[in-house]
mmCIF file of C-alpha atoms in Angstrom:
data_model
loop_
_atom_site.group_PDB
_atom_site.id
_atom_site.type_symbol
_atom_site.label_atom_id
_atom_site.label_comp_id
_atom_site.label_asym_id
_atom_site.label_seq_id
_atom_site.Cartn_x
_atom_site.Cartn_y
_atom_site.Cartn_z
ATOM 1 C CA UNK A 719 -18.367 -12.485 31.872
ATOM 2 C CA UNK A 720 -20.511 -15.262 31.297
ATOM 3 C CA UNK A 721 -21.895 -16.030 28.061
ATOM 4 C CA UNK A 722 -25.452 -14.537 28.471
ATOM 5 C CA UNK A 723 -23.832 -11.463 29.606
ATOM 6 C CA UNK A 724 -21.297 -11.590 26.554
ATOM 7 C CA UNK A 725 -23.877 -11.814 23.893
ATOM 8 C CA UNK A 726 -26.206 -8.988 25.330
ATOM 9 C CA UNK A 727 -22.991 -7.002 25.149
ATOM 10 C CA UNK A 728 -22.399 -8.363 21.196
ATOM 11 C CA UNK A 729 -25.287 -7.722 20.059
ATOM 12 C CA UNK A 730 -25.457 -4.647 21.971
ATOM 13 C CA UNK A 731 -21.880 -3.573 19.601
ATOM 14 C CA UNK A 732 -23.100 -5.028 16.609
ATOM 15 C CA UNK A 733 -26.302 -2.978 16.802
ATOM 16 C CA UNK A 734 -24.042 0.474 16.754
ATOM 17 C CA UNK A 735 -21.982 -0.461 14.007
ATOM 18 C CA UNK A 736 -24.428 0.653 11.243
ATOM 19 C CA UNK A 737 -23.626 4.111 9.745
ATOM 20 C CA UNK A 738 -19.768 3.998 10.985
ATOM 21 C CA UNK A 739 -17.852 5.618 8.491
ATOM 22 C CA UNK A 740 -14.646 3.979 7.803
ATOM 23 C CA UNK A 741 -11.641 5.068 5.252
ATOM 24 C CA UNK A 742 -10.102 2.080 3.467
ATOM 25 C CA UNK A 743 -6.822 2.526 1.673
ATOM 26 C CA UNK A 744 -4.735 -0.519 0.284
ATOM 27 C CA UNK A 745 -4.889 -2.744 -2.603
ATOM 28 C CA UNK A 746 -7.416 -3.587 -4.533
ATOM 29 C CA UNK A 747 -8.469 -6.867 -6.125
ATOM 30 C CA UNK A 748 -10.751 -8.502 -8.044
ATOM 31 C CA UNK A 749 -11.295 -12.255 -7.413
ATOM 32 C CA UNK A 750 -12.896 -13.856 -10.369
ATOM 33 C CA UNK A 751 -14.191 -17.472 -10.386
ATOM 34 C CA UNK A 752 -14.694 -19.998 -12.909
ATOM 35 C CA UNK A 753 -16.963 -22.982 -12.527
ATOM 36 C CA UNK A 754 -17.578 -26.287 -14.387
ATOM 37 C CA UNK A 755 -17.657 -29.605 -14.156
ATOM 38 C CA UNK A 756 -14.977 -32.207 -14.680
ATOM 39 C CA UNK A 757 -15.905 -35.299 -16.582
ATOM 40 C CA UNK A 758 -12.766 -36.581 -18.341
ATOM 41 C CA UNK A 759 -9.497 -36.227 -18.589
ATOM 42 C CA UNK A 760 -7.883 -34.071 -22.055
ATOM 43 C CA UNK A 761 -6.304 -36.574 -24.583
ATOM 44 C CA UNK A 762 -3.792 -33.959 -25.224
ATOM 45 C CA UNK A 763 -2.441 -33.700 -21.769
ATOM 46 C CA UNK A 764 -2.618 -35.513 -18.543
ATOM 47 C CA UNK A 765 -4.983 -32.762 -16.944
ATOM 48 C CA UNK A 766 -8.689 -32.831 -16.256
ATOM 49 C CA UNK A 767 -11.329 -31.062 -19.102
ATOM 50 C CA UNK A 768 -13.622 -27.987 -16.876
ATOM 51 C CA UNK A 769 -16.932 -27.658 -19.052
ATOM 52 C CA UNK A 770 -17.706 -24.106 -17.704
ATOM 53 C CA UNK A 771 -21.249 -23.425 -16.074
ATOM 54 C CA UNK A 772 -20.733 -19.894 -14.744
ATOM 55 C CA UNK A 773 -18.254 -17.341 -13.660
ATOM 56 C CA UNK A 774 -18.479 -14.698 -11.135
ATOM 57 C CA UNK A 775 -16.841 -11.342 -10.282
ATOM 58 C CA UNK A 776 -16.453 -10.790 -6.113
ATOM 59 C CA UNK A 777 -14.412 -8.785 -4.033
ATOM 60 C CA UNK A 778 -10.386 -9.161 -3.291
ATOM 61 C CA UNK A 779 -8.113 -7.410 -1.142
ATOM 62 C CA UNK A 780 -8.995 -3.343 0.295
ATOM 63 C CA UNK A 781 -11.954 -4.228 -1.630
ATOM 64 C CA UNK A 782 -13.586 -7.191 -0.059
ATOM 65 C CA UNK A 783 -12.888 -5.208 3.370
ATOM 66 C CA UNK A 784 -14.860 -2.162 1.962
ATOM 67 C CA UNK A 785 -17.701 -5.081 1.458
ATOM 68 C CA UNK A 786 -17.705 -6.228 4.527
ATOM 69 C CA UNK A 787 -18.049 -3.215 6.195
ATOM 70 C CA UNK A 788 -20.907 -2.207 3.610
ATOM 71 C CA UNK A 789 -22.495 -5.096 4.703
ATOM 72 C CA UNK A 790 -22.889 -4.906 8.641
ATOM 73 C CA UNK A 791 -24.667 -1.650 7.803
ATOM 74 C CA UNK A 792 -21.736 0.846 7.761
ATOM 75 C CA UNK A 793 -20.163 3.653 5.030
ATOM 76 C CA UNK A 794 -16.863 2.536 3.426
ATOM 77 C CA UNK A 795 -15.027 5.118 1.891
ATOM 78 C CA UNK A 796 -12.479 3.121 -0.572
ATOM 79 C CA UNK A 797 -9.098 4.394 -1.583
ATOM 80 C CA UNK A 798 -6.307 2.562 -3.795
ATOM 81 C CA UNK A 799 -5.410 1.839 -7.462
ATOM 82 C CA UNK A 800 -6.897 -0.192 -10.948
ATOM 83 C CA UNK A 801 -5.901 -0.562 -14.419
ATOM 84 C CA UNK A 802 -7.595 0.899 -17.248
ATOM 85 C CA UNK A 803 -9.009 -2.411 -17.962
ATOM 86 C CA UNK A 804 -11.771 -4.246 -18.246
ATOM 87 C CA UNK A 805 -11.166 -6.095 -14.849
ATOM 88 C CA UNK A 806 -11.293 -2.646 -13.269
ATOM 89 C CA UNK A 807 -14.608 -1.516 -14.619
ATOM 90 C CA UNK A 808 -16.144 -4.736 -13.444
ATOM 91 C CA UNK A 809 -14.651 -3.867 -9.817
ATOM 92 C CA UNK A 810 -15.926 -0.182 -9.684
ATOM 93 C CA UNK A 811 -19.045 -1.677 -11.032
ATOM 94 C CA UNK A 812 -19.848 -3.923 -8.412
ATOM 95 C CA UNK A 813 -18.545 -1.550 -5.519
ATOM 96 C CA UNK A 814 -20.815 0.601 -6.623
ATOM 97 C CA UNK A 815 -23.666 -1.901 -6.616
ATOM 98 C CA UNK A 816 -22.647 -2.808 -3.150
ATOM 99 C CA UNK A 817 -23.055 0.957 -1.752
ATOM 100 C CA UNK A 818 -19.407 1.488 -1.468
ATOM 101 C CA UNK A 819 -17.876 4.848 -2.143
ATOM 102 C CA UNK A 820 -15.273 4.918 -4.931
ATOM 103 C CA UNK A 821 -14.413 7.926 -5.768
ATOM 104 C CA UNK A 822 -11.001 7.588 -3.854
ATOM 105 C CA UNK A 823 -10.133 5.149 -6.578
ATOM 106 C CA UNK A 824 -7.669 6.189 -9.075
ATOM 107 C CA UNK A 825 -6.773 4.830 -12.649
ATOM 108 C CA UNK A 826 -3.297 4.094 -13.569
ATOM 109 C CA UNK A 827 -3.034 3.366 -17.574
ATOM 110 C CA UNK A 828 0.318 1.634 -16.536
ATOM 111 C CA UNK A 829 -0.659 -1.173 -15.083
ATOM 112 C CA UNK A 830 -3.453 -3.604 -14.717
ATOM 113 C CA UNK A 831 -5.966 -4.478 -12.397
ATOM 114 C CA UNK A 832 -5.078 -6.976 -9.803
ATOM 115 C CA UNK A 833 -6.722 -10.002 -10.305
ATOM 116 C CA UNK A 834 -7.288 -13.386 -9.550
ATOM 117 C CA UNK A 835 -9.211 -16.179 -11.206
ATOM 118 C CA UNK A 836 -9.531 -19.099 -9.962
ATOM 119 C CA UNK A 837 -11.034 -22.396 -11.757
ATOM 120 C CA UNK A 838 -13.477 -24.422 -9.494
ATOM 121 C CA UNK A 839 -14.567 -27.874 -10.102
ATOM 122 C CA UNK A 840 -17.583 -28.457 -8.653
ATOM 123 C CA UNK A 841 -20.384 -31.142 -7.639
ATOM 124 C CA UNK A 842 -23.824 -30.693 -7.144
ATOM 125 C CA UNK A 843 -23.688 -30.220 -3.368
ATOM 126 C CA UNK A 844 -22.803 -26.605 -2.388
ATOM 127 C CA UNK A 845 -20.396 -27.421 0.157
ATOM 128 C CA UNK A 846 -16.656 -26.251 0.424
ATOM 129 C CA UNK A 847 -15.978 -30.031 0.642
ATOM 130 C CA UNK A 848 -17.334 -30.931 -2.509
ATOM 131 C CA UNK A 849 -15.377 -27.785 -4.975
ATOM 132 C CA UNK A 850 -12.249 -28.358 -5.789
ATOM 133 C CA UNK A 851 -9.847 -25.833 -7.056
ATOM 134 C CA UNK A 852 -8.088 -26.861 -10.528
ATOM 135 C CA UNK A 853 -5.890 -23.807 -10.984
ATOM 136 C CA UNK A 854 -5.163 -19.824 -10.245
ATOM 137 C CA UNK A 855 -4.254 -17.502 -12.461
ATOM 138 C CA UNK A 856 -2.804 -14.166 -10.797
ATOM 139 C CA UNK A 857 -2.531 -10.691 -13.462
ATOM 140 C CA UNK A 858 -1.120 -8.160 -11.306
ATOM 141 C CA UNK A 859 1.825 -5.763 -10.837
ATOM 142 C CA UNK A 860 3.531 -5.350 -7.515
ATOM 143 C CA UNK A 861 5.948 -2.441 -9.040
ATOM 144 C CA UNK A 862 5.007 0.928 -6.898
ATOM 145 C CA UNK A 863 2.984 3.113 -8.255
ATOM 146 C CA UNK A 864 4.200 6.171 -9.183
ATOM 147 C CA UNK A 865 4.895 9.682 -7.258
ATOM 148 C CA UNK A 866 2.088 11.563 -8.198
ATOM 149 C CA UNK A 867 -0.727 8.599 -7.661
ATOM 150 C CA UNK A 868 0.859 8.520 -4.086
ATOM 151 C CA UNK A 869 0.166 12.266 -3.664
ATOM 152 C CA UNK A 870 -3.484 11.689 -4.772
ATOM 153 C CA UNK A 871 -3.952 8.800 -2.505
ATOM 154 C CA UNK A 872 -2.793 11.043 0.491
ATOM 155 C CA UNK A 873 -4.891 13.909 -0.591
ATOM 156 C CA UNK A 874 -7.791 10.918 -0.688
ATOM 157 C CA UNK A 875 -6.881 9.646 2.587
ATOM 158 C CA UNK A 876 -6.661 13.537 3.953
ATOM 159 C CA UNK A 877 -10.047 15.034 2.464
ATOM 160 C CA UNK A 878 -12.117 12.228 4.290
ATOM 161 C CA UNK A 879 -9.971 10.882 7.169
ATOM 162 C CA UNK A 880 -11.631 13.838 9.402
ATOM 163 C CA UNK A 881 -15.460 12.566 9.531
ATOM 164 C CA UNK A 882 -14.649 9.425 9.647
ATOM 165 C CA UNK A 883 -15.206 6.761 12.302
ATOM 166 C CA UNK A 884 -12.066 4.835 11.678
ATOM 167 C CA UNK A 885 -8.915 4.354 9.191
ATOM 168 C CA UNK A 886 -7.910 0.751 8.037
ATOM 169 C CA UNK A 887 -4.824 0.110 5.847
ATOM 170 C CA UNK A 888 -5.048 -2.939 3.750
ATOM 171 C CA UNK A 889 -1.829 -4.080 2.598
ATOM 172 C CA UNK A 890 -1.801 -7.096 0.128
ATOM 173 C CA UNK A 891 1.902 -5.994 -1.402
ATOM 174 C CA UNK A 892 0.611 -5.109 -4.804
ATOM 175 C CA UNK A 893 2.756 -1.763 -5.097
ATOM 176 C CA UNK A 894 -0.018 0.735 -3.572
ATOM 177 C CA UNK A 895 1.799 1.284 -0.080
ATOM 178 C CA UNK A 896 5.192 2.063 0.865
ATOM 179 C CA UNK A 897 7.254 3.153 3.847
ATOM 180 C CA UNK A 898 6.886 6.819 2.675
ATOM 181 C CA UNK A 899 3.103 7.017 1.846
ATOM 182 C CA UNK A 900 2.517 5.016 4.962
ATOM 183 C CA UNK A 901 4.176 7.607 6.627
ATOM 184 C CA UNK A 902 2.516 10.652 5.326
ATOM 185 C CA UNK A 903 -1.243 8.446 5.932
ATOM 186 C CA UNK A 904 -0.129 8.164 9.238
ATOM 187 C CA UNK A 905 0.919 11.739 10.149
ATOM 188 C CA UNK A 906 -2.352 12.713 8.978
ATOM 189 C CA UNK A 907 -4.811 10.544 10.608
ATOM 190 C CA UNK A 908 -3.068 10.258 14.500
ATOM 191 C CA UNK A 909 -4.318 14.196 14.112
ATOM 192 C CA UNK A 910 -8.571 12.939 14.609
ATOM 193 C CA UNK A 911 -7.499 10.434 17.330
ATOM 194 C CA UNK A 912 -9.495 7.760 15.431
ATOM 195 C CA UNK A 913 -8.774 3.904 15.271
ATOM 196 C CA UNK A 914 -6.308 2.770 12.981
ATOM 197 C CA UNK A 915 -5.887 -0.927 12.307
ATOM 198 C CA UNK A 916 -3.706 -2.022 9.840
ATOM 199 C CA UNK A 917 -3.865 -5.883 8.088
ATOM 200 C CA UNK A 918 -0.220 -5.785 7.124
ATOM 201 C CA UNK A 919 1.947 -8.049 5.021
ATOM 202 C CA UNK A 920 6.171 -8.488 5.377
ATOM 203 C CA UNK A 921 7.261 -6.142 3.826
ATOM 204 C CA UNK A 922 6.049 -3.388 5.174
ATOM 205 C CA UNK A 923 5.680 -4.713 8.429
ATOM 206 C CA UNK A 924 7.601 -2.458 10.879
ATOM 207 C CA UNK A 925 6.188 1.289 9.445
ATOM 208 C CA UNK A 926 3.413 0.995 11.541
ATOM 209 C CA UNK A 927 4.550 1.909 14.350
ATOM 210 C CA UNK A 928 2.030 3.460 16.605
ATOM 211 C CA UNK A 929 -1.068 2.339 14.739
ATOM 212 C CA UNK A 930 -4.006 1.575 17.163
ATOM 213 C CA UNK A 931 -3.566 -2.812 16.165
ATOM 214 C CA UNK A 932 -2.719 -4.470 13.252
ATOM 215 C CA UNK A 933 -4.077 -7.941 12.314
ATOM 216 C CA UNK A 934 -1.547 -10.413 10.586
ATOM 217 C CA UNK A 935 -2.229 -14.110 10.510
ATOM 218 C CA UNK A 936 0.069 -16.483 12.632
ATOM 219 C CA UNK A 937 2.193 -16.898 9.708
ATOM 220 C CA UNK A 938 2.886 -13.311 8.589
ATOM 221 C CA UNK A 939 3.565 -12.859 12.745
ATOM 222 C CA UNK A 940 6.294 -15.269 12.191
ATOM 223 C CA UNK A 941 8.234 -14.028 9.304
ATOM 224 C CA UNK A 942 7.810 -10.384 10.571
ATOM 225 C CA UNK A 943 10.644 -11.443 13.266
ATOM 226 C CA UNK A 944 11.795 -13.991 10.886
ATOM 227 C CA UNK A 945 10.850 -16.834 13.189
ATOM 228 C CA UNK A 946 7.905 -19.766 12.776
ATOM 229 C CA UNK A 947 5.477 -20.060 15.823
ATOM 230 C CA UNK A 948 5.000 -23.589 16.026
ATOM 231 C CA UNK A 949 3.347 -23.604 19.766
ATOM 232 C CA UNK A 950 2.127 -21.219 22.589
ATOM 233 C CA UNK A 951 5.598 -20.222 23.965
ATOM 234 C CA UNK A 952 6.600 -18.936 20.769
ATOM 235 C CA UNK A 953 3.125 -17.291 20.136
ATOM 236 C CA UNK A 954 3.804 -15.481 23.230
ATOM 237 C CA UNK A 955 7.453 -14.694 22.377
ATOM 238 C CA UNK A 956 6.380 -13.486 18.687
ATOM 239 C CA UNK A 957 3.358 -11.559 20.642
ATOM 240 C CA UNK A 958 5.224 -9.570 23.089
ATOM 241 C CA UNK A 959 7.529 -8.747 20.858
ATOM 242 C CA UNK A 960 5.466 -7.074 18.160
ATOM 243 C CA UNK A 961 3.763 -5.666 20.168
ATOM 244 C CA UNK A 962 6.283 -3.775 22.190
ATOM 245 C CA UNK A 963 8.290 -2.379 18.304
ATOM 246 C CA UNK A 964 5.330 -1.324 17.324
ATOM 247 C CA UNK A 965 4.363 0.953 20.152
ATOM 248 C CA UNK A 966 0.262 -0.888 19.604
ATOM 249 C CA UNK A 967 -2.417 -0.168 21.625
ATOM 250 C CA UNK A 968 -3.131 -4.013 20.887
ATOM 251 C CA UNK A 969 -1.976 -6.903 18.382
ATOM 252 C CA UNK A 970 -4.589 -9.451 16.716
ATOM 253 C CA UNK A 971 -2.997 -12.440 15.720
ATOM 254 C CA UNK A 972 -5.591 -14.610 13.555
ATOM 255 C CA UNK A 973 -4.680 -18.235 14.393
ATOM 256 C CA UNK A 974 -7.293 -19.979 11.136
ATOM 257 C CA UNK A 975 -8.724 -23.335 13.102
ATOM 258 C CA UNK A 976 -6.976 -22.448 16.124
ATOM 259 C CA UNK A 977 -8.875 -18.858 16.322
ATOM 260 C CA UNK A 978 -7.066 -15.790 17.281
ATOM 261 C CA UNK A 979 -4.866 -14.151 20.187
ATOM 262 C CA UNK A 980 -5.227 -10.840 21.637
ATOM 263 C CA UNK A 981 -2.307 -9.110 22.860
ATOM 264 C CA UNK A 982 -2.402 -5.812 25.146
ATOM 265 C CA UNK A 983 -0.501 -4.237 27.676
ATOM 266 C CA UNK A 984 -2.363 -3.295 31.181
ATOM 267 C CA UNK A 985 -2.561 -0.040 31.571
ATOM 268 C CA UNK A 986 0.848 1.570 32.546
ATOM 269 C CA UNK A 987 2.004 -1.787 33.672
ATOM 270 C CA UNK A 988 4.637 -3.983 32.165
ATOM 271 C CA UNK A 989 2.837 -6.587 32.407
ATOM 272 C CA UNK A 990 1.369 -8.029 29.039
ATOM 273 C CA UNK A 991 -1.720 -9.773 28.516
ATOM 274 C CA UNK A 992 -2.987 -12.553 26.325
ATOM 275 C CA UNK A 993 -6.557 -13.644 25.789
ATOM 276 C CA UNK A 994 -7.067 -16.752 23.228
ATOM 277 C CA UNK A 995 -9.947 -16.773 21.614
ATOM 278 C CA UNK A 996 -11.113 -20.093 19.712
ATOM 279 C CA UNK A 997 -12.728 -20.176 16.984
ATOM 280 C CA UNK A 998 -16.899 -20.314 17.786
ATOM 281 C CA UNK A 999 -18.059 -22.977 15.709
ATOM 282 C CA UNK A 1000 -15.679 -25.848 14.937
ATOM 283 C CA UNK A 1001 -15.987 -26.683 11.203
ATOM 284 C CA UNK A 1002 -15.012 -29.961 9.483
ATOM 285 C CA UNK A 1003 -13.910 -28.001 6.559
ATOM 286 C CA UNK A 1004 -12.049 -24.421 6.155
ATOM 287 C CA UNK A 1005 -11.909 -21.920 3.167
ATOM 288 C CA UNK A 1006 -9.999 -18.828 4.883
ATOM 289 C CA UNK A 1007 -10.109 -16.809 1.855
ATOM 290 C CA UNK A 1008 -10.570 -13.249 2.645
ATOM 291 C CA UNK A 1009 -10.744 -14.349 6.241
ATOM 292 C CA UNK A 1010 -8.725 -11.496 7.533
ATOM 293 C CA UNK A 1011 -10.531 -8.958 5.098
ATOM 294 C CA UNK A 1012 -13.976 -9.710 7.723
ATOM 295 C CA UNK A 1013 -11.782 -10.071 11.235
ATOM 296 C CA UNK A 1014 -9.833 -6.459 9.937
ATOM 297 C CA UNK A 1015 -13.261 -4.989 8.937
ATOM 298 C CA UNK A 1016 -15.465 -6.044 12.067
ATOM 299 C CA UNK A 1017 -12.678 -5.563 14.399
ATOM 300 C CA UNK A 1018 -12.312 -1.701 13.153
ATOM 301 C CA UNK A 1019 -15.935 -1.235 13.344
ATOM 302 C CA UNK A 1020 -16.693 -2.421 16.511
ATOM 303 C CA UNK A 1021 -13.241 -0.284 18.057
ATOM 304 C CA UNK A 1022 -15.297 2.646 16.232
ATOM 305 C CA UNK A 1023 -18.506 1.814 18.240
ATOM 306 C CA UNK A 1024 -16.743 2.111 20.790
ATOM 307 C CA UNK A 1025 -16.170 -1.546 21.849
ATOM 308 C CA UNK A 1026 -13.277 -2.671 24.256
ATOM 309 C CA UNK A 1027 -10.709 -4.450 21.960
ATOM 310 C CA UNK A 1028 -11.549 -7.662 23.756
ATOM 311 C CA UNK A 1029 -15.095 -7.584 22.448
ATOM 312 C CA UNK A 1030 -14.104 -6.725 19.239
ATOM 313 C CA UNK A 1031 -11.989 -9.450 18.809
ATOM 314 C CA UNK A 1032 -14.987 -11.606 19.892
ATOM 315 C CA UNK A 1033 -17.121 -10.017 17.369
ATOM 316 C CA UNK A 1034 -14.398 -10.459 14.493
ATOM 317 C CA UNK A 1035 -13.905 -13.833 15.310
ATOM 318 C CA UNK A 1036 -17.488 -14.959 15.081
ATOM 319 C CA UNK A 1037 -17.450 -13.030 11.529
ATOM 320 C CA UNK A 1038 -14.841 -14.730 10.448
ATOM 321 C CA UNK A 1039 -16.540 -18.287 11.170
ATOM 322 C CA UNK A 1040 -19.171 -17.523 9.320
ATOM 323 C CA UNK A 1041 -16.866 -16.698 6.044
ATOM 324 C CA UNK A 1042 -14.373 -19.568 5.970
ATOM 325 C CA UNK A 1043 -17.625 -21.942 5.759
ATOM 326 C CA UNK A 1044 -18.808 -20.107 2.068
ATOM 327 C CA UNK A 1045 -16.263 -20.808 -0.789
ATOM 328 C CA UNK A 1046 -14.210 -17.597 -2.085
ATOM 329 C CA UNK A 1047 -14.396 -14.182 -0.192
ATOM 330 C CA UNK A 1048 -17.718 -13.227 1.671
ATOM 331 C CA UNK A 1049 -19.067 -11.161 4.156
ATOM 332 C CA UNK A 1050 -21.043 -11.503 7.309
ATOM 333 C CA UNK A 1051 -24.358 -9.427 7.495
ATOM 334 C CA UNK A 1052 -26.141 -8.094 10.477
ATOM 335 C CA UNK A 1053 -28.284 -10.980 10.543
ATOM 336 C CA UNK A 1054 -26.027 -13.360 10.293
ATOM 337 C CA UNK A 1055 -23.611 -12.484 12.917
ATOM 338 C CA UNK A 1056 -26.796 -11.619 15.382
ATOM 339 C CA UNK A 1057 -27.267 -15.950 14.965
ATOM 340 C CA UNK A 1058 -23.608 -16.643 15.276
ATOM 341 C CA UNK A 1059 -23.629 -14.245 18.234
ATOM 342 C CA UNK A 1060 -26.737 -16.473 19.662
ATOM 343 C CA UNK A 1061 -25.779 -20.244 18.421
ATOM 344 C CA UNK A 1062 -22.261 -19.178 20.439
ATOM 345 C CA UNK A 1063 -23.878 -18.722 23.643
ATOM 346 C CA UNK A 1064 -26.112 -21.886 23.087
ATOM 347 C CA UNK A 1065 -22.663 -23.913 22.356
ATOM 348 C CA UNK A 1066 -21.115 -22.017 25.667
ATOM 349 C CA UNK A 1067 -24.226 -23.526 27.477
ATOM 350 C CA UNK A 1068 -23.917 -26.888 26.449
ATOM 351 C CA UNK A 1069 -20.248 -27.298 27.303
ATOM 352 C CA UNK A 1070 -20.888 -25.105 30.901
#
């Protein structure tokens, strides 16, 4: 499909993904940033001074992926754990400015609110280039939570899996999932015959078996098998391999600079095929944080308009070039992806 063709068909998805209801259940996060300047150095220590200018509260984890889908226009329904803390009333607060449905959240008085801050130097250009991160702080517990919160995240997961669009499982390893919940979510929502795309981490790796795709990056890929994919051969091995365990409809492998792979089977055939997809607009510099969050969000949607999972990958890849360019974890909008969707086939035409 040439390029012309491609972006009618884009746009063509990305104008049905508004209103798609999607489930999110995983770990939640709160990524907190600190910025100031750095002018000197501390006589006490050997480390620079931050004078602090401002400090800002944005999405992490299950919740940056709820954001992202609130942005393109469609309903996330947002399930998982905080603290009773102050961190998690600022998260709940700005889900709730950000249209997202939270009342799958529950409160655990045991534990806090995952959270990370991280302290930014910055200059007075607004470039990724020119910020500088000092330090991360990380106040979270990865111990499980406890029977009964699992119970109320499957009765979460069960009261609104059945009008929804979609199921994603966001798994950051912060104690929320485990083999046995995992199972349970599972056994309920293969009963709707929805999407379910998972944006799994090691451990839990290999209980998703039969999930629609999942969506690790090339280094989580790796370690899954216990191996490091170091050029295409071993992509491929890696590939075929998960793919095959896992009984997927399709695998995602998100590549950073180097874009993403797309592995499927054809039909009934043994045969397996790959489609690399590079990333759309080369950038001199790269902040993937929350990277995945957009690819696992836009991918879902667009598999629950009804895309082919080729097109969604497309689609997730162009969203995700438009977030590693902004510092921290963002989210592509309608508009923004309609111009990456059009400044992609202009590029395609200039190298044709």
């Amino acid at each position: 499909m040439g390029w012309h063709l491609a972006r009618e068909s884009l746009q063509a998805i990305l104008d049905r993904l508004e209103e798609k209801h999607v489930v999110i259940i995983g770990d939640l996060i709160l990524d907190e940033y600190i910025w100031g300047d750095v002018k000197r150095i501390s006589p006490e220590a050997p480390v620079p001074v931050l004078e602090t200018t401002s400090e800002t509260a944005l999405f992490g984890g299950a919740a940056n992926v709820a954001h992202n889908v609130a942005s393109l226009g469609g309903y996330a329904n947002l399930i998982g754990v905080i603290g009773s803390d102050s961190n998690g009333k600022t998260l709940i607060g700005i889900l709730q400015e950000a249209g997202i449905n939270t009342g799958g959240i529950h409160t655990d008085s045991s534990r806090p609110t995952s959270a990370k801050t991280r302290v930014i130097a910055r200059a007075s250009s607004t470039s990724v280039s020119n910020h500088q991160q000092l330090l991360r702080i990380d106040r979270e517990s990865s111990l499980p939570v406890d029977a009964s919160l699992q119970d109320e995240l499957l009765k979460a997961v069960t009261d609104r899996i059945s009008q929804a669009d979609a199921l994603i499982i966001e798994d950051y390893e912060k104690g929320v999932l485990n083999p046995e919940l995992i199972e349970n979510i599972l056994i309920v929502a293969r009963q709707y015959n929805k999407p379910i795309v998972v944006d799994p981490k090691v451990e839990n790796f290999w209980h998703y078996k039969g999930v629609t795709s999942i969506t690790p990056n090339h280094k989580e890929a790796g370690a899954a098998l216990n191996r490091e994919i170091t050029d295409e051969n071993s992509l491929i091995g890696v590939g075929e391999e998960i793919l095959d365990r896992l009984a997927l409809d399709g695998l995602l492998i998100t590549r950073g600079e180097q874009g993403m792979s797309l592995f499927r089977r054809i039909g009934d055939s043994p045969r397996m095929q790959v489609e690399h997809i590079s990333p759309a607009q080369p950038r001199d510099v790269f902040d993937d944080t929350g990277a995945g969050d957009t690819v696992v969000a836009v991918f879902t949607l667009a598999l629950a308009a009804g895309a082919d999972m080729y097109d969604a990958a497309r689609l997730s890849n162009l969203a995700g070039g438009i977030v590693v360019g902004e510092v921290g974890c963002a989210a592509a909008t309608h508009d923004s992806l309609s111009q990456a969707i059009c400044l992609e086939a202009q590029r395609e035409d200039r190298l044709s």
